[in-house]
Tab-separated table of N, CA and C and ligand atoms in Angstrom:
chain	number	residue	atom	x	y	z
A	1	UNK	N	-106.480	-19.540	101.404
A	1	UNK	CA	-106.511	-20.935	101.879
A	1	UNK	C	-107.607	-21.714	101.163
A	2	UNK	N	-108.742	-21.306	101.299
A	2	UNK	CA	-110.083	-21.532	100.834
A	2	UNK	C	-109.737	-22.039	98.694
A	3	UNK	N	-109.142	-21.255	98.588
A	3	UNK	CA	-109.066	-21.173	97.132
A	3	UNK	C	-108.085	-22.161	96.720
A	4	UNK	N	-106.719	-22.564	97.449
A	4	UNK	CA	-106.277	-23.319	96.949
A	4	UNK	C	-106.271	-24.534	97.355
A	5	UNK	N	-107.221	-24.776	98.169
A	5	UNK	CA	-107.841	-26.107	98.418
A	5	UNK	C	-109.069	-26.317	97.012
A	6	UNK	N	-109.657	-25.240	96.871
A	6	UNK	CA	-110.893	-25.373	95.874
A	6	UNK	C	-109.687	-25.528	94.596
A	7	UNK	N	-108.600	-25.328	94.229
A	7	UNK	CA	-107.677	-25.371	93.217
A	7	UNK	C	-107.564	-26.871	93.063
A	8	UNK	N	-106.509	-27.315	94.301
A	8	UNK	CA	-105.936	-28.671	94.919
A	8	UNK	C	-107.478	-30.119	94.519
A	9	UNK	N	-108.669	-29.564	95.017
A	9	UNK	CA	-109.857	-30.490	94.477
A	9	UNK	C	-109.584	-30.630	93.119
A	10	UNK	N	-110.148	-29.496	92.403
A	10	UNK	CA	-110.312	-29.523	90.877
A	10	UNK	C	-109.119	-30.108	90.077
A	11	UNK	N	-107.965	-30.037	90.772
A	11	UNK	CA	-107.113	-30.685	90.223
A	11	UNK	C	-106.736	-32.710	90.587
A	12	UNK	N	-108.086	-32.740	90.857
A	12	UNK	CA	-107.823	-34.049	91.287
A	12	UNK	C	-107.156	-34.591	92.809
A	13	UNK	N	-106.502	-33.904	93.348
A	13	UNK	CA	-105.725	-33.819	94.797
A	13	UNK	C	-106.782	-34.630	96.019
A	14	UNK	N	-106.252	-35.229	96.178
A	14	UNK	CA	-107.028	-35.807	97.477
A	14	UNK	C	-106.596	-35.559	98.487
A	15	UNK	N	-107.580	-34.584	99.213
A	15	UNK	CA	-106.686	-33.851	100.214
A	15	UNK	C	-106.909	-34.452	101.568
A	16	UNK	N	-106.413	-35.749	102.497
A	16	UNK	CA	-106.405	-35.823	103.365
A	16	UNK	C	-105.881	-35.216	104.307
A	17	UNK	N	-106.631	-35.766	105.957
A	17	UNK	CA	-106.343	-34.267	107.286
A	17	UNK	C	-104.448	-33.942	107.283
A	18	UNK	N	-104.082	-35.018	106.847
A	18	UNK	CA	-102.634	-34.800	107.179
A	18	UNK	C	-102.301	-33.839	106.090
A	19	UNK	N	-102.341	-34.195	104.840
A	19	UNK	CA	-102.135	-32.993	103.984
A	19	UNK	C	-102.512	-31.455	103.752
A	20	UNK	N	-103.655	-31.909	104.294
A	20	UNK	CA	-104.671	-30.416	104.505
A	20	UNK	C	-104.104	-29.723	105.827
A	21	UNK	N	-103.551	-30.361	106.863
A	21	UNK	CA	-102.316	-29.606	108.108
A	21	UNK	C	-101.193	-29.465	107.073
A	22	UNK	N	-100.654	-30.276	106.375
A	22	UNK	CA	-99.066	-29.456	105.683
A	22	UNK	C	-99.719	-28.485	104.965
A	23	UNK	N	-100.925	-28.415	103.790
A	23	UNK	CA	-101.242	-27.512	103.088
A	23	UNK	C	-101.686	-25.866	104.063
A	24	UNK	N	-102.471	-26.311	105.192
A	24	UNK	CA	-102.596	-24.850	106.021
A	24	UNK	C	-101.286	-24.428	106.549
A	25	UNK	N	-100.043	-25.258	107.319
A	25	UNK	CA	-99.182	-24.926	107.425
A	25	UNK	C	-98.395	-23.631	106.859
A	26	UNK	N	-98.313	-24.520	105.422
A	26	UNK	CA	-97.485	-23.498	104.555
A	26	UNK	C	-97.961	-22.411	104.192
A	27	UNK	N	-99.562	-22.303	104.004
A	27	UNK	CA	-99.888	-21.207	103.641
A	27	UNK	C	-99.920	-19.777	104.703
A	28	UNK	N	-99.743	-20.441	106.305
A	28	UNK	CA	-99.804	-19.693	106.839
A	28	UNK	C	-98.275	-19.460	107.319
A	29	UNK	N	-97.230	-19.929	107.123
A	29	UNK	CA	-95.965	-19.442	107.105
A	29	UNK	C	-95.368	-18.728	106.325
A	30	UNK	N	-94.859	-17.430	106.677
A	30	UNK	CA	-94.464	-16.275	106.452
A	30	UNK	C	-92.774	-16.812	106.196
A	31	UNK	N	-91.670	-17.461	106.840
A	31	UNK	CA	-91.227	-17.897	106.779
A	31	UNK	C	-90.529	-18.685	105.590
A	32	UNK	N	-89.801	-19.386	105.363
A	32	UNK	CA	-89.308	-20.057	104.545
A	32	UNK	C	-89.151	-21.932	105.199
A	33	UNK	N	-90.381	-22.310	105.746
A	33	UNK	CA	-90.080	-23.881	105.743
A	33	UNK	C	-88.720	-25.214	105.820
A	34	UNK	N	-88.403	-25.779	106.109
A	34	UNK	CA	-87.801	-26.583	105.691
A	34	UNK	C	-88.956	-28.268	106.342
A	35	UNK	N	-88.211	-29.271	105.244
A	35	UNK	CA	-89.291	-30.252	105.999
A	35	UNK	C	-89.196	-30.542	107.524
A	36	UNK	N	-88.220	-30.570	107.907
A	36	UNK	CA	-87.899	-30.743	109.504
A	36	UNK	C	-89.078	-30.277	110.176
A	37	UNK	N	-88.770	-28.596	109.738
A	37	UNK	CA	-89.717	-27.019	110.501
A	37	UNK	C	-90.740	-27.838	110.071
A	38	UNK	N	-91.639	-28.343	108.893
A	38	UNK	CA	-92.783	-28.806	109.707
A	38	UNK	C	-93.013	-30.199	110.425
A	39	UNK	N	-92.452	-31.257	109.691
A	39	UNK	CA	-92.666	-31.745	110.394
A	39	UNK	C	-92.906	-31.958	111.972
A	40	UNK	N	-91.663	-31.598	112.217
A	40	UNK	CA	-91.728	-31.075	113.727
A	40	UNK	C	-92.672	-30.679	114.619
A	41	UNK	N	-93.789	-29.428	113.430
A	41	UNK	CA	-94.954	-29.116	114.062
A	41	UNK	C	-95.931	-30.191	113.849
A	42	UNK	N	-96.354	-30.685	112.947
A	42	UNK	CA	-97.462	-31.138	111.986
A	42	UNK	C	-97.079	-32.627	113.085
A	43	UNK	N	-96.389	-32.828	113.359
A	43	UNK	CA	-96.421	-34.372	114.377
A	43	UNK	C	-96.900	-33.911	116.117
A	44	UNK	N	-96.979	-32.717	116.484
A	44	UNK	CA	-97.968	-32.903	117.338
A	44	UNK	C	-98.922	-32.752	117.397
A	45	UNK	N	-99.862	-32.461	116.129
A	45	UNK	CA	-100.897	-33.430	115.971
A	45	UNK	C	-101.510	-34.462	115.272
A	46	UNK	N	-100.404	-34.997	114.649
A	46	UNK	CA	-100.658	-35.800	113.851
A	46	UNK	C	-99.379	-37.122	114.315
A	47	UNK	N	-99.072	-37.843	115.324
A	47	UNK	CA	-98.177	-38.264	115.936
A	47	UNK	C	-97.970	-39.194	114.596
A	48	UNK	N	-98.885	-40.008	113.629
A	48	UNK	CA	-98.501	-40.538	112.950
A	48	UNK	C	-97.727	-40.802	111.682
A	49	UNK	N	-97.672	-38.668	111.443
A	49	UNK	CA	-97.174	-37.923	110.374
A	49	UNK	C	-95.581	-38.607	110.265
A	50	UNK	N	-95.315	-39.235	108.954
A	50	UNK	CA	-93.945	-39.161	108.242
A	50	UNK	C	-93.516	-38.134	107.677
A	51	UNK	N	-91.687	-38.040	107.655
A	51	UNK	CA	-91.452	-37.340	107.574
A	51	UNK	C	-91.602	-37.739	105.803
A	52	UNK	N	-91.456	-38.850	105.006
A	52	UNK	CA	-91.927	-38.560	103.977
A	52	UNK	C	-93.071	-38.180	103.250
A	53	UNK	N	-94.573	-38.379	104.206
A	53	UNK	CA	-95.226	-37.712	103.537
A	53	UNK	C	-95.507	-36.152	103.401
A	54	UNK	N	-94.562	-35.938	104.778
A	54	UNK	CA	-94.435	-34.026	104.170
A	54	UNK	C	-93.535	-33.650	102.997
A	55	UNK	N	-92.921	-34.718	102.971
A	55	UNK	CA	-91.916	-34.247	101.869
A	55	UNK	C	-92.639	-34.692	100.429
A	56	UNK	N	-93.315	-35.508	100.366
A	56	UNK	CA	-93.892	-35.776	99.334
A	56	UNK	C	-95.263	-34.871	98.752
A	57	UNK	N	-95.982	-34.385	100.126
A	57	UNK	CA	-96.440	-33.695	99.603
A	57	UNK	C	-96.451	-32.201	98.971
A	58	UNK	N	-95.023	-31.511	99.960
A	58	UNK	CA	-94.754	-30.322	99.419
A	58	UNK	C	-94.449	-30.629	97.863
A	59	UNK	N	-93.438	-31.865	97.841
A	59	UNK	CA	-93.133	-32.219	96.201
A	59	UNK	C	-94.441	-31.984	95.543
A	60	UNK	N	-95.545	-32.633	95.386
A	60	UNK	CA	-96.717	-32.331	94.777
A	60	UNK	C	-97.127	-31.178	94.737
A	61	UNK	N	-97.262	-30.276	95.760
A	61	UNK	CA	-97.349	-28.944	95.732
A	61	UNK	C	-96.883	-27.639	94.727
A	62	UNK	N	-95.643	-28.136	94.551
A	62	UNK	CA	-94.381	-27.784	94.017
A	62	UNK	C	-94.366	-28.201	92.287
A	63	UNK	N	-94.772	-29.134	92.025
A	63	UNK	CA	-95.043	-30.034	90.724
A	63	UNK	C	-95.993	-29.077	90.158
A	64	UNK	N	-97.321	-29.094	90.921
A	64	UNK	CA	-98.420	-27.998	90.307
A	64	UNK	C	-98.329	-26.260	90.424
A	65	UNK	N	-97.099	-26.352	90.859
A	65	UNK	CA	-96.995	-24.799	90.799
A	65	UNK	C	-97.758	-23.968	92.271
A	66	UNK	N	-98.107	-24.772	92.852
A	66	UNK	CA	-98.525	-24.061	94.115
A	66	UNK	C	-97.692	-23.260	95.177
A	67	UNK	N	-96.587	-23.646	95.346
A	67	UNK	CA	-95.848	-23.172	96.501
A	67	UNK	C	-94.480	-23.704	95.531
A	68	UNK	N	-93.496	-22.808	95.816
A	68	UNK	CA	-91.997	-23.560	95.424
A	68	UNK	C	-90.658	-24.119	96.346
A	69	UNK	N	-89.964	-25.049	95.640
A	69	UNK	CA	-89.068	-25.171	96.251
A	69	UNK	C	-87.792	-24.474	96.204
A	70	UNK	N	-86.959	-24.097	97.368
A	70	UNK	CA	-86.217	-23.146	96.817
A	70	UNK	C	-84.427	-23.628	96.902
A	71	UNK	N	-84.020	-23.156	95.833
A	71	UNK	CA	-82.608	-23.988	95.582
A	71	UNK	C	-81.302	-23.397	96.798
A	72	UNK	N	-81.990	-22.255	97.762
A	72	UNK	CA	-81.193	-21.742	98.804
A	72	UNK	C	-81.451	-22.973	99.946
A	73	UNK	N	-79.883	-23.279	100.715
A	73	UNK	CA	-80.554	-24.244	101.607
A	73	UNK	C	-80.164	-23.413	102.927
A	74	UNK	N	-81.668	-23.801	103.859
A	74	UNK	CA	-81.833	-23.001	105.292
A	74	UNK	C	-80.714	-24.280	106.246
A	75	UNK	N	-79.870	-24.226	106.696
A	75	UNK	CA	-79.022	-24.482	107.759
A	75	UNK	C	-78.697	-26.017	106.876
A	76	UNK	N	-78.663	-26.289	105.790
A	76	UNK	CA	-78.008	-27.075	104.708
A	76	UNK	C	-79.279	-28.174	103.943
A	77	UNK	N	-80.381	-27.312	104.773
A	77	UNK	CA	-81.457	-28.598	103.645
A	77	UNK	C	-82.218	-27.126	103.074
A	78	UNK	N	-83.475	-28.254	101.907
A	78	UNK	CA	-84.167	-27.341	100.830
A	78	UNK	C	-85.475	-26.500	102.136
A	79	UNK	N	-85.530	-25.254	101.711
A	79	UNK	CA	-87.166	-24.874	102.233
A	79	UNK	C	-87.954	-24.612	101.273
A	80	UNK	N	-89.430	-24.766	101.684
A	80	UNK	CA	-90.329	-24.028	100.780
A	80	UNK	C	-90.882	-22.655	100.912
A	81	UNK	N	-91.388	-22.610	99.349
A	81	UNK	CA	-92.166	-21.116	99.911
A	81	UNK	C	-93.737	-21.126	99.499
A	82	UNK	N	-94.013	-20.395	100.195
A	82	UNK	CA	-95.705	-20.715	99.612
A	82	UNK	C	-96.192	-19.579	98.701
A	83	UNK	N	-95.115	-18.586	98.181
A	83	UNK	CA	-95.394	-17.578	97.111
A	83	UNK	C	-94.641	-17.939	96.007
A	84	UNK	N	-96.071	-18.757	95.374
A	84	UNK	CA	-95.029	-19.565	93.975
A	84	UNK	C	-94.780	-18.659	92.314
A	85	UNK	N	-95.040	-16.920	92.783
A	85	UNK	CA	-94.389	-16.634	92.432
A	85	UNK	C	-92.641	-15.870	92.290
A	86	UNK	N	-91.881	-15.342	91.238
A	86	UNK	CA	-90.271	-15.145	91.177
A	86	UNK	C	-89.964	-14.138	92.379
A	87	UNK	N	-89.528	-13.921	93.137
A	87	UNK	CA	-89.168	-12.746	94.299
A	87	UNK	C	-87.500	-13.624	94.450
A	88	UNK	N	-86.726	-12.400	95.366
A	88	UNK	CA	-85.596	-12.466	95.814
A	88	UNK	C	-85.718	-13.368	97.123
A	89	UNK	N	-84.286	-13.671	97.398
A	89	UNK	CA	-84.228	-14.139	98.971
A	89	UNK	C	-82.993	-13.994	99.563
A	90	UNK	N	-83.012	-13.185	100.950
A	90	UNK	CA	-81.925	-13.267	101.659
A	90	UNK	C	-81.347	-13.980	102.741
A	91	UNK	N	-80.293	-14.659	102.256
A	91	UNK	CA	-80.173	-15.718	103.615
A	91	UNK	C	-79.335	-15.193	104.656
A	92	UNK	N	-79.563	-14.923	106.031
A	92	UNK	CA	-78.743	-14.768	107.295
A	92	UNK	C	-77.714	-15.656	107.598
A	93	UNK	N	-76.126	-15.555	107.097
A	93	UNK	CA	-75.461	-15.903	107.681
A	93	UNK	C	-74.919	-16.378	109.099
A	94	UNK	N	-75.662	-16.154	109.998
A	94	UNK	CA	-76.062	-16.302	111.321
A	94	UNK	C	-77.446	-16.935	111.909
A	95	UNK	N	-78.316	-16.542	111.622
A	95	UNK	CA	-79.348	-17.189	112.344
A	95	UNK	C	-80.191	-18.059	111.040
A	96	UNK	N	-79.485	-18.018	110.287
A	96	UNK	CA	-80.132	-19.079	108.718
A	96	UNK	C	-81.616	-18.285	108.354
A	97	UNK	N	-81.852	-17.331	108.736
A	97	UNK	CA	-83.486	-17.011	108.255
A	97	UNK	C	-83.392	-16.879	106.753
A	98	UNK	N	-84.934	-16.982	106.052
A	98	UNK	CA	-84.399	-16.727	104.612
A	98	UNK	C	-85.652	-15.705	104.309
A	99	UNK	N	-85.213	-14.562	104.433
A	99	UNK	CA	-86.048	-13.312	104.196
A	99	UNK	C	-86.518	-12.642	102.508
A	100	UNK	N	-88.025	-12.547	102.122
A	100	UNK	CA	-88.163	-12.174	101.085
A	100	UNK	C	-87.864	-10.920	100.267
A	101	UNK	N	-87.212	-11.176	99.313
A	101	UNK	CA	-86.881	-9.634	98.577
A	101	UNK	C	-87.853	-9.113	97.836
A	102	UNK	N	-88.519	-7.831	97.574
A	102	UNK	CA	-89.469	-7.959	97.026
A	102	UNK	C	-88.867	-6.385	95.888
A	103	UNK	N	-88.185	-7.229	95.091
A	103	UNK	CA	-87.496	-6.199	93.970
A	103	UNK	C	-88.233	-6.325	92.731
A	104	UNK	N	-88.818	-5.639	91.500
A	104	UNK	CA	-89.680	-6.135	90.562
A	104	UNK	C	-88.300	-6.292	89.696
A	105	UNK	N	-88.842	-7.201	89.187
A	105	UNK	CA	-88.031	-8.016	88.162
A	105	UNK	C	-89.153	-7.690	86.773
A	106	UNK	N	-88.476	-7.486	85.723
A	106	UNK	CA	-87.371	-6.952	85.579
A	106	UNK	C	-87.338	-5.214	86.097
A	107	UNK	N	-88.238	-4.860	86.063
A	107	UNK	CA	-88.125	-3.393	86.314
A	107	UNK	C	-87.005	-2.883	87.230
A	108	UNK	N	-87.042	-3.068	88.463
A	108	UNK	CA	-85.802	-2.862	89.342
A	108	UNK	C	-84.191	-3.311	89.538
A	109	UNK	N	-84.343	-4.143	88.289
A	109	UNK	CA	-83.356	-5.242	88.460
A	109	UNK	C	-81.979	-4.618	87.524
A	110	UNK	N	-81.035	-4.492	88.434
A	110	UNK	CA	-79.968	-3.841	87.326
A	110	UNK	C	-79.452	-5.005	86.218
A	111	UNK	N	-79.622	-6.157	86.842
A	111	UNK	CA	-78.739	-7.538	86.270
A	111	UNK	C	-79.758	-7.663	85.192
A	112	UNK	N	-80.976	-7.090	85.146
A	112	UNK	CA	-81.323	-7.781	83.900
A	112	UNK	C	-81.686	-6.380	82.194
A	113	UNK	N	-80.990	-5.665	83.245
A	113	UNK	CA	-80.812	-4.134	82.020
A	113	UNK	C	-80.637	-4.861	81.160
A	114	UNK	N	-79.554	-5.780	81.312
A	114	UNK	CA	-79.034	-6.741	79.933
A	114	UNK	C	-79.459	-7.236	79.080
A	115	UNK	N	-80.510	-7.858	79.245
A	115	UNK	CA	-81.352	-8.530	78.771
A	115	UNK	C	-80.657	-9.962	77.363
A	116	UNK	N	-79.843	-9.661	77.634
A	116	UNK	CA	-79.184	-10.540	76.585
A	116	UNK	C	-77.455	-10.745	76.903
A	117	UNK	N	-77.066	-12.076	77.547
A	117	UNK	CA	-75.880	-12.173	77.861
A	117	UNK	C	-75.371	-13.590	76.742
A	118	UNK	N	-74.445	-13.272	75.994
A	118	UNK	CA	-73.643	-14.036	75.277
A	118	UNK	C	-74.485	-14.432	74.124
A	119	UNK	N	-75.173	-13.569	73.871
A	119	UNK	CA	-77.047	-14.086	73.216
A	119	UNK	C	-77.609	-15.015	73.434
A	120	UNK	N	-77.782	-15.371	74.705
A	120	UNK	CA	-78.481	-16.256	75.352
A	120	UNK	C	-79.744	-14.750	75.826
A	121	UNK	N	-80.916	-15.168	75.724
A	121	UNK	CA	-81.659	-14.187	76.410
A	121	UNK	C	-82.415	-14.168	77.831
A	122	UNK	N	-82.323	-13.402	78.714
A	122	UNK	CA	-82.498	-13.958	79.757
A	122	UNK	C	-84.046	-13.455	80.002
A	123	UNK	N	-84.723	-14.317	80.746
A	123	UNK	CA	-86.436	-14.064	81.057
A	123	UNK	C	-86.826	-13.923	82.274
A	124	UNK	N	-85.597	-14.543	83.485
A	124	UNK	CA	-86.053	-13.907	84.263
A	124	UNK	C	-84.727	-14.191	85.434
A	125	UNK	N	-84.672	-13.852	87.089
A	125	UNK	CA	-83.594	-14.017	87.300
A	125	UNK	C	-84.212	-14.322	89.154
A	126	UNK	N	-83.541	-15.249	89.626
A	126	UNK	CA	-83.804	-15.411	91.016
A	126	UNK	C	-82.440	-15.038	91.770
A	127	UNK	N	-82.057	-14.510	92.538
A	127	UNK	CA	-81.579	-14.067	93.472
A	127	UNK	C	-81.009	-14.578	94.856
A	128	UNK	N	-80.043	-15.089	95.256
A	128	UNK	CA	-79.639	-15.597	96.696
A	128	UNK	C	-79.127	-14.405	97.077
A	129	UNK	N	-79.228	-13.488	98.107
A	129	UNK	CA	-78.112	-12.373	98.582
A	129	UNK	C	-77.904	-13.327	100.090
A	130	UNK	N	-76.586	-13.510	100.436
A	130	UNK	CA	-76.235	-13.695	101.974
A	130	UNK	C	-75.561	-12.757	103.033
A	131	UNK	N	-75.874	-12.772	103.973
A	131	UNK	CA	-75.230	-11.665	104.573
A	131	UNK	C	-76.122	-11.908	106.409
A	132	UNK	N	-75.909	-10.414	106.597
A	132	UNK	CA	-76.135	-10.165	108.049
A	132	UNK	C	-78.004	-9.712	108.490
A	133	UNK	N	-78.868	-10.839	108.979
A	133	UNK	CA	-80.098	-9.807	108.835
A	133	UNK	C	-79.972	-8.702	109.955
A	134	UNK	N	-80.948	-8.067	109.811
A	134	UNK	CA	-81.460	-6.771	110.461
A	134	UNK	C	-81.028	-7.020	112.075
A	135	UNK	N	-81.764	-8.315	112.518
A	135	UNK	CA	-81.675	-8.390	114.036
A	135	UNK	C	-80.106	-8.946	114.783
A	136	UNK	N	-79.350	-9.980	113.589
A	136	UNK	CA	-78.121	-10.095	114.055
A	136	UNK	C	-76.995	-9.084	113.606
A	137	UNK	N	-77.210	-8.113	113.075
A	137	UNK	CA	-76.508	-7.046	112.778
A	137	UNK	C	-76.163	-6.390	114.180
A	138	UNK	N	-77.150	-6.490	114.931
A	138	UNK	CA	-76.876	-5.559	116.278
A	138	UNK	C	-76.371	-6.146	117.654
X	1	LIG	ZN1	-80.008	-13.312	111.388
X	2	LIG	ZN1	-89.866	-16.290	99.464
């Protein structure tokens, strides 16, 4: 937390209380975000919080490489993640969760044995799997 606020300074970022609640937010969600999910939170205490400036600021976030946005959508909008580096993700067909895969790329990755499709070369590969999680399986 500490560090990427000391990042967010040095990079010029002006981190006001409202941003500095979306910025602790995310870092402390395990989860996969959507702006709603925070907003939702981040407005009871901040009653004055827009929903565009959460969205604007994850965008900034996202711009500098801090946290990413992810092209899977949780119950039909974008979420974020706050591990802005490449990992998998599985989305629950049922309860929309979007759970992290943690496969090494390339090492584990059968899709990228290839390493070269149509000689296009590939560098790296993100992952949607959908299906049933663990808890609605039962
Ligand atoms: Zn589920
Ligand atoms: Zn993730």
């Amino acid at each position: 937390m500490k560090k990427m606020v000391e990042r967010l300074r040095k990079k010029g970022i002006t981190l006001t209380p409202q941003r500095m609640a979306i910025v602790e937010y995310m870092l402390n969600s395990m989860g996969h975000p959507t702006v709603d999910d925070i907003y939702d939170e981040i407005k009871k205490r901040y009653p004055t919080m827009s929903k565009a400036t959460v969205y604007s600021t994850l965008k900034l976030l996202s711009d500098i490489g801090e946290i990413q946005e992810l092209s899977i959508r949780k119950r039909g909008k974008a979420c974020f993640d706050p591990i802005p580096h490449l990992h998998h993700h599985f989305l629950c067909k049922n309860c929309g969760k979007v759970i992290n895969v943690e496969l090494n790329c390339p090492g584990d990755c059968p899709i990228l044995a290839a390493e070269e499709i149509d000689g296009n070369s590939i560098e790296e590969i993100q992952a949607y799997m959908y299906g049933l999680c663990s808890n609605c399986r039962d």
